Amino acid sequence: MSHLKYLTGYPPHLLQQVQKLVEEDKLKPYLAQRYPATHQIQSDRALYDYANNLKQTYLKNAPPIDKVYFDSTLGLTHHALGLHTTASRVQGSRLKTKKEIRIASLFRQAAPEFLEMIVVHELAHFKEKEHGKAFYKLCEHMLPGYHQIEFDLRLYLTLLDA
Ligand SMILES: [Zn+2]
């Protein structure tokens, strides 16, 4: 099951079910039925507003986001779940921290649920660095059903890769 690389860490019985879906060509219809819509967020500006809205709703006290954009250099093989960076630089005597979120361009054409999941994931990293219990709790709070959507997103990446 080497091609199920996006599902590393999930229990074997689940992977067997996915393997079956792949072999029977049922992955695509499964996802199409569950996630029929496509979101309308196409520009970096719109993406910034979208992310900032979520941030203002759930993480009001976190520092402002400096930049959010679609990044075509983030491929499937890289960090498919997006990339958040905190660039620090010295400005005068103060340390200025820049908060950036990069979203792989492949999510320009994706279901709204998947875009939301990715943005929520990256925003949650503003508060929690590690993928621990607190991190996922925050994700679930910002997007109920987060776990299922992340799993389905991994199925989606598996499909794109096939
Ligand atoms: Zn992460």
Short mmCIF file of C-alpha atoms and ligand atoms in Angstrom, two decimals:
data_model
loop_
_atom_site.label_atom_id
_atom_site.label_comp_id
_atom_site.label_asym_id
_atom_site.label_seq_id
_atom_site.Cartn_x
_atom_site.Cartn_y
_atom_site.Cartn_z
CA MET A 1 0.00 0.00 0.00
CA SER A 2 2.88 2.31 -0.72
CA HIS A 3 0.68 4.75 -2.63
CA LEU A 4 -1.40 5.50 0.45
CA LYS A 5 1.31 7.86 1.62
CA TYR A 6 -1.16 10.58 2.60
CA LEU A 7 -2.78 8.22 5.06
CA THR A 8 0.23 7.22 7.10
CA GLY A 9 -0.72 6.77 10.72
CA TYR A 10 -4.33 5.75 10.17
CA PRO A 11 -5.34 2.29 11.44
CA PRO A 12 -4.80 -0.69 9.07
CA HIS A 13 -8.48 -1.63 8.81
CA LEU A 14 -9.23 1.86 7.54
CA LEU A 15 -6.38 1.66 5.02
CA GLN A 16 -7.78 -1.65 3.78
CA GLN A 17 -11.12 0.02 3.11
CA VAL A 18 -9.40 2.83 1.23
CA GLN A 19 -7.35 0.33 -0.75
CA LYS A 20 -10.59 -1.36 -1.74
CA LEU A 21 -12.13 1.95 -2.85
CA VAL A 22 -9.04 2.66 -4.96
CA GLU A 23 -9.03 -0.78 -6.56
CA GLU A 24 -12.73 -0.65 -7.38
CA ASP A 25 -12.45 2.91 -8.76
CA LYS A 26 -14.86 4.16 -6.13
CA LEU A 27 -12.73 6.85 -4.58
CA LYS A 28 -13.72 9.48 -7.13
CA PRO A 29 -17.50 8.92 -6.91
CA TYR A 30 -17.26 8.78 -3.10
CA LEU A 31 -15.60 12.19 -2.97
CA ALA A 32 -17.77 13.70 -5.72
CA GLN A 33 -20.88 12.72 -3.82
CA ARG A 34 -19.65 13.98 -0.48
CA TYR A 35 -18.03 17.16 -1.75
CA PRO A 36 -19.93 18.25 -4.85
CA ALA A 37 -19.22 21.99 -4.62
CA THR A 38 -16.24 24.09 -5.65
CA HIS A 39 -15.35 27.25 -3.77
CA GLN A 40 -15.05 30.65 -5.46
CA ILE A 41 -11.92 31.94 -3.80
CA GLN A 42 -9.45 32.52 -6.61
CA SER A 43 -7.26 35.51 -5.80
CA ASP A 44 -4.72 35.91 -3.03
CA ARG A 45 -6.70 38.93 -1.87
CA ALA A 46 -9.87 36.87 -1.50
CA LEU A 47 -7.89 34.13 0.22
CA TYR A 48 -6.45 36.62 2.68
CA ASP A 49 -9.91 37.99 3.51
CA TYR A 50 -11.22 34.47 3.94
CA ALA A 51 -8.43 33.44 6.30
CA ASN A 52 -8.58 36.71 8.19
CA ASN A 53 -12.31 36.32 8.72
CA LEU A 54 -11.82 32.91 10.29
CA LYS A 55 -8.97 34.27 12.37
CA GLN A 56 -11.06 37.19 13.64
CA THR A 57 -13.87 34.82 14.55
CA TYR A 58 -11.86 32.19 16.42
CA LEU A 59 -8.44 33.58 17.24
CA LYS A 60 -9.10 37.21 17.89
CA ASN A 61 -6.17 37.57 20.25
CA ALA A 62 -3.58 35.99 18.00
CA PRO A 63 -1.28 38.40 16.18
CA PRO A 64 -2.54 39.68 12.82
CA ILE A 65 -1.80 37.69 9.68
CA ASP A 66 0.59 39.48 7.37
CA LYS A 67 0.15 37.49 4.22
CA VAL A 68 -1.92 34.63 2.81
CA TYR A 69 -1.46 33.33 -0.71
CA PHE A 70 -1.74 30.45 -3.13
CA ASP A 71 1.70 29.02 -3.74
CA SER A 72 2.33 27.06 -6.93
CA THR A 73 5.66 25.82 -5.62
CA LEU A 74 3.89 23.80 -2.93
CA GLY A 75 3.24 20.57 -4.75
CA LEU A 76 1.69 17.35 -3.68
CA THR A 77 5.03 15.89 -2.81
CA HIS A 78 5.98 18.79 -0.57
CA HIS A 79 3.84 19.75 2.39
CA ALA A 80 0.42 19.23 0.88
CA LEU A 81 -1.36 20.53 3.93
CA GLY A 82 -0.01 24.00 3.44
CA LEU A 83 2.78 25.84 5.10
CA HIS A 84 2.76 28.39 7.82
CA THR A 85 5.84 30.42 8.48
CA THR A 86 6.80 32.73 11.20
CA ALA A 87 9.64 34.82 9.91
CA SER A 88 11.39 36.76 12.59
CA ARG A 89 13.57 39.70 11.90
CA VAL A 90 15.09 42.36 14.03
CA GLN A 91 13.58 45.78 13.47
CA GLY A 92 15.48 48.30 15.44
CA SER A 93 15.66 46.82 18.88
CA ARG A 94 12.42 44.88 18.61
CA LEU A 95 11.90 41.47 17.16
CA LYS A 96 9.19 41.64 14.52
CA THR A 97 7.38 38.46 13.66
CA LYS A 98 5.69 38.01 10.33
CA LYS A 99 2.81 35.57 10.09
CA GLU A 100 2.31 34.01 6.70
CA ILE A 101 0.10 31.25 5.37
CA ARG A 102 0.85 29.57 2.07
CA ILE A 103 -1.75 27.31 0.50
CA ALA A 104 -0.81 24.93 -2.31
CA SER A 105 -2.36 26.21 -5.56
CA LEU A 106 -4.07 22.92 -6.17
CA PHE A 107 -6.60 24.04 -3.56
CA ARG A 108 -7.78 26.80 -5.86
CA GLN A 109 -9.97 24.17 -7.48
CA ALA A 110 -11.25 22.24 -4.53
CA ALA A 111 -14.31 21.74 -2.41
CA PRO A 112 -15.01 24.59 0.04
CA GLU A 113 -14.70 22.12 2.92
CA PHE A 114 -11.13 21.25 1.90
CA LEU A 115 -10.03 24.86 1.61
CA GLU A 116 -11.58 25.64 4.98
CA MET A 117 -9.87 22.64 6.56
CA ILE A 118 -6.47 23.69 5.25
CA VAL A 119 -6.87 27.29 6.39
CA VAL A 120 -8.15 26.19 9.80
CA HIS A 121 -5.17 23.84 10.12
CA GLU A 122 -2.69 26.59 9.37
CA LEU A 123 -4.45 29.09 11.63
CA ALA A 124 -4.43 26.59 14.49
CA HIS A 125 -0.65 26.47 14.16
CA PHE A 126 -0.56 30.12 15.17
CA LYS A 127 -1.49 28.94 18.64
CA GLU A 128 -0.27 25.34 18.72
CA LYS A 129 2.98 24.40 17.04
CA GLU A 130 2.67 20.64 17.35
CA HIS A 131 -0.03 18.31 16.05
CA GLY A 132 -1.08 17.42 19.57
CA LYS A 133 -4.37 17.11 21.41
CA ALA A 134 -4.74 20.85 21.94
CA PHE A 135 -4.06 21.46 18.26
CA TYR A 136 -6.82 19.14 17.05
CA LYS A 137 -9.21 20.38 19.69
CA LEU A 138 -8.76 23.88 18.34
CA CYS A 139 -9.26 22.63 14.77
CA GLU A 140 -12.49 20.87 15.74
CA HIS A 141 -13.66 24.03 17.48
CA MET A 142 -13.04 26.14 14.39
CA LEU A 143 -14.44 23.55 12.00
CA PRO A 144 -16.78 20.91 13.44
CA GLY A 145 -16.12 17.60 11.69
CA TYR A 146 -12.50 18.60 11.13
CA HIS A 147 -11.17 15.06 11.55
CA GLN A 148 -13.46 13.57 8.94
CA ILE A 149 -12.67 16.36 6.48
CA GLU A 150 -8.93 15.96 6.99
CA PHE A 151 -9.29 12.25 6.35
CA ASP A 152 -11.34 12.89 3.21
CA LEU A 153 -8.84 15.48 2.07
CA ARG A 154 -6.15 12.83 2.33
CA LEU A 155 -8.34 10.62 0.16
CA TYR A 156 -8.61 13.51 -2.29
CA LEU A 157 -4.82 13.86 -2.44
CA THR A 158 -4.54 10.11 -2.93
CA LEU A 159 -6.94 10.41 -5.86
CA LEU A 160 -5.03 13.34 -7.41
CA ASP A 161 -1.84 11.38 -7.11
CA ALA A 162 -3.20 8.25 -8.74
ZN ZN B 1 0.37 21.09 10.54
#
